[in-house]
Amino acid sequence: MNIREANAEDMELIANLYVMNWKKTYVGLLQDNFLNGLTVNDGINKWQEYLTKEKHRIFVAYENENFLGFSACKEDEELKNCLYLDSLHVSESSRGKGVGTKLINTVGSYAYIKGYEHMSICIVKGNDKAKRIYEKMGAKHYKDFIDYFGDTESNSEKLIWNNLNCFK
């Protein structure tokens, strides 16, 4: 498996996976009208713009020419000296094979190398599989809060890795 920073050629694959995963993962957790309104074009615009911003990174995982998934990160807007794992998506056919773990480790290692003291991630309440993975990798509950996706409100949770030594 090869993990590298994303470039313009990766945007359509990233957007497709992002939209597809949201539409499957969040059924029953977020409003249908929000999920049904997600489009690949919106995803392409979102991730292209994301890459233009300072201190924003997207990492992609490939096996040969096969796109497996991606992770995105930026500085946490709430916590000082903390890198926020903004997005993690793995293709259905690649799940259970360590792709997500490697992408999380890539972001954690990046955070460590860049001198951040912490790493955080937010999840929609009910996404228990993701929560278990993050906790298994050392993340701890930080707070519960209401998050907004457009006009869609969700019960969410923020997790934090207080020590990045595990990502050295």
Short mmCIF file of C-alpha atoms in Angstrom, two decimals:
data_model
loop_
_atom_site.label_atom_id
_atom_site.label_comp_id
_atom_site.label_asym_id
_atom_site.label_seq_id
_atom_site.Cartn_x
_atom_site.Cartn_y
_atom_site.Cartn_z
CA MET A 1 0.00 0.00 0.00
CA ASN A 2 1.24 3.45 -0.93
CA ILE A 3 0.14 6.58 0.96
CA ARG A 4 1.00 10.02 -0.38
CA GLU A 5 -0.30 13.57 -0.41
CA ALA A 6 -3.24 14.08 -2.75
CA ASN A 7 -3.06 16.07 -5.97
CA ALA A 8 -5.57 17.36 -8.53
CA GLU A 9 -5.79 13.96 -10.27
CA ASP A 10 -7.15 12.39 -7.07
CA MET A 11 -10.09 14.80 -6.61
CA GLU A 12 -12.77 12.87 -8.48
CA LEU A 13 -11.93 9.61 -6.68
CA ILE A 14 -11.90 11.42 -3.32
CA ALA A 15 -15.25 13.13 -4.05
CA ASN A 16 -16.93 9.91 -5.21
CA LEU A 17 -15.83 7.99 -2.12
CA TYR A 18 -16.74 10.88 0.19
CA VAL A 19 -20.30 11.20 -1.18
CA MET A 20 -20.90 7.44 -1.38
CA ASN A 21 -19.69 6.85 2.19
CA TRP A 22 -21.76 9.73 3.61
CA LYS A 23 -24.88 8.44 1.90
CA LYS A 24 -24.37 4.94 3.36
CA THR A 25 -22.84 5.64 6.77
CA TYR A 26 -25.20 8.36 7.92
CA VAL A 27 -28.58 6.91 6.90
CA GLY A 28 -30.76 7.30 9.98
CA LEU A 29 -28.16 9.56 11.64
CA LEU A 30 -28.55 12.64 9.40
CA GLN A 31 -31.60 13.90 7.51
CA ASP A 32 -32.33 12.20 4.18
CA ASN A 33 -32.76 15.52 2.34
CA PHE A 34 -29.20 16.50 3.35
CA LEU A 35 -27.72 13.15 2.30
CA ASN A 36 -29.68 13.03 -0.96
CA GLY A 37 -28.45 16.53 -1.79
CA LEU A 38 -24.77 15.53 -1.73
CA THR A 39 -23.25 15.44 -5.21
CA VAL A 40 -19.88 14.39 -6.59
CA ASN A 41 -19.45 17.86 -8.15
CA ASP A 42 -19.95 19.46 -4.73
CA GLY A 43 -17.41 16.99 -3.34
CA ILE A 44 -14.86 17.84 -6.04
CA ASN A 45 -15.29 21.56 -5.31
CA LYS A 46 -15.04 20.97 -1.54
CA TRP A 47 -11.80 18.97 -1.72
CA GLN A 48 -10.16 21.12 -4.42
CA GLU A 49 -10.80 24.18 -2.27
CA TYR A 50 -9.59 22.31 0.84
CA LEU A 51 -6.20 21.70 -0.76
CA THR A 52 -5.71 25.38 -1.55
CA LYS A 53 -5.84 26.38 2.13
CA GLU A 54 -2.77 26.78 4.26
CA LYS A 55 -2.00 23.89 6.63
CA HIS A 56 -4.67 21.67 5.04
CA ARG A 57 -3.52 18.24 3.84
CA ILE A 58 -5.17 15.28 2.16
CA PHE A 59 -3.48 11.88 2.11
CA VAL A 60 -4.53 9.15 -0.33
CA ALA A 61 -3.99 5.39 -0.16
CA TYR A 62 -3.47 3.27 -3.26
CA GLU A 63 -2.64 -0.36 -3.91
CA ASN A 64 -1.04 -0.31 -7.35
CA GLU A 65 -3.56 1.78 -9.35
CA ASN A 66 -6.46 0.93 -7.01
CA PHE A 67 -7.75 3.85 -4.89
CA LEU A 68 -8.39 2.61 -1.34
CA GLY A 69 -9.25 5.74 0.64
CA PHE A 70 -8.19 9.11 1.98
CA SER A 71 -7.74 11.18 5.12
CA ALA A 72 -7.82 14.96 5.44
CA CYS A 73 -6.46 17.18 8.21
CA LYS A 74 -6.10 20.80 9.23
CA GLU A 75 -5.41 22.79 12.37
CA ASP A 76 -8.10 22.39 15.02
CA GLU A 77 -10.01 25.68 15.30
CA GLU A 78 -10.97 25.04 18.93
CA LEU A 79 -7.93 23.44 20.55
CA LYS A 80 -4.48 24.96 20.68
CA ASN A 81 -1.57 23.06 19.10
CA CYS A 82 -3.91 20.35 17.85
CA LEU A 83 -4.28 18.84 14.38
CA TYR A 84 -7.85 17.97 13.41
CA LEU A 85 -8.42 14.73 11.50
CA ASP A 86 -11.16 16.26 9.40
CA SER A 87 -12.15 13.30 7.26
CA LEU A 88 -11.38 9.60 6.92
CA HIS A 89 -12.94 7.46 4.20
CA VAL A 90 -12.06 3.95 3.09
CA SER A 91 -13.71 2.15 0.17
CA GLU A 92 -16.07 -0.67 1.16
CA SER A 93 -13.91 -3.28 -0.58
CA SER A 94 -10.83 -2.11 1.36
CA ARG A 95 -12.33 -2.11 4.85
CA GLY A 96 -10.94 -4.45 7.48
CA LYS A 97 -7.54 -4.52 5.78
CA GLY A 98 -5.77 -1.83 7.83
CA VAL A 99 -6.23 1.00 5.32
CA GLY A 100 -8.03 3.28 7.79
CA THR A 101 -5.47 2.55 10.50
CA LYS A 102 -2.62 3.42 8.13
CA LEU A 103 -4.33 6.65 7.08
CA ILE A 104 -4.90 7.63 10.74
CA ASN A 105 -1.28 6.78 11.52
CA THR A 106 -0.16 8.91 8.56
CA VAL A 107 -2.04 11.94 9.89
CA GLY A 108 -0.83 11.26 13.45
CA SER A 109 2.77 10.98 12.28
CA TYR A 110 2.37 14.18 10.26
CA ALA A 111 1.00 15.92 13.39
CA TYR A 112 3.92 14.65 15.46
CA ILE A 113 6.54 15.72 12.90
CA LYS A 114 4.94 19.17 12.57
CA GLY A 115 5.15 19.66 16.35
CA TYR A 116 1.49 19.42 17.28
CA GLU A 117 0.81 18.18 20.80
CA HIS A 118 -2.63 16.65 20.14
CA MET A 119 -4.84 15.30 17.39
CA SER A 120 -8.65 15.42 17.37
CA ILE A 121 -11.55 14.03 15.39
CA CYS A 122 -15.31 14.59 15.47
CA ILE A 123 -17.88 11.88 14.83
CA VAL A 124 -21.63 11.83 14.45
CA LYS A 125 -23.16 10.02 17.43
CA GLY A 126 -24.22 6.57 16.30
CA ASN A 127 -21.16 6.01 14.11
CA ASP A 128 -20.02 3.45 16.68
CA LYS A 129 -17.71 1.49 14.39
CA ALA A 130 -15.60 4.58 13.75
CA LYS A 131 -15.59 5.48 17.44
CA ARG A 132 -14.33 2.00 18.39
CA ILE A 133 -11.48 2.27 15.87
CA TYR A 134 -10.39 5.69 17.15
CA GLU A 135 -10.59 4.59 20.78
CA LYS A 136 -8.64 1.41 20.03
CA MET A 137 -5.93 3.67 18.57
CA GLY A 138 -5.81 5.77 21.75
CA ALA A 139 -8.36 8.56 21.25
CA LYS A 140 -10.36 9.62 24.32
CA HIS A 141 -13.71 11.36 24.70
CA TYR A 142 -13.30 15.16 24.78
CA LYS A 143 -16.86 16.48 24.56
CA ASP A 144 -20.35 16.03 23.14
CA PHE A 145 -21.77 18.86 21.02
CA ILE A 146 -24.29 19.77 18.34
CA ASP A 147 -22.75 19.95 14.87
CA TYR A 148 -24.28 21.38 11.71
CA PHE A 149 -24.04 20.12 8.14
CA GLY A 150 -25.73 22.91 6.25
CA ASP A 151 -29.14 23.16 7.95
CA THR A 152 -28.86 19.60 9.27
CA GLU A 153 -28.21 19.32 12.99
CA SER A 154 -26.45 16.30 14.49
CA ASN A 155 -25.48 15.03 17.91
CA SER A 156 -21.73 14.72 17.66
CA GLU A 157 -18.71 13.84 19.76
CA LYS A 158 -15.16 15.10 19.72
CA LEU A 159 -12.34 12.68 20.53
CA ILE A 160 -8.73 13.60 21.19
CA TRP A 161 -5.35 11.94 21.20
CA ASN A 162 -3.54 13.73 24.04
CA ASN A 163 -0.20 12.12 23.30
CA LEU A 164 1.13 11.73 19.77
CA ASN A 165 4.09 9.52 20.75
CA CYS A 166 2.09 6.52 19.54
CA PHE A 167 2.41 7.96 16.01
CA LYS A 168 6.20 8.44 16.03
#
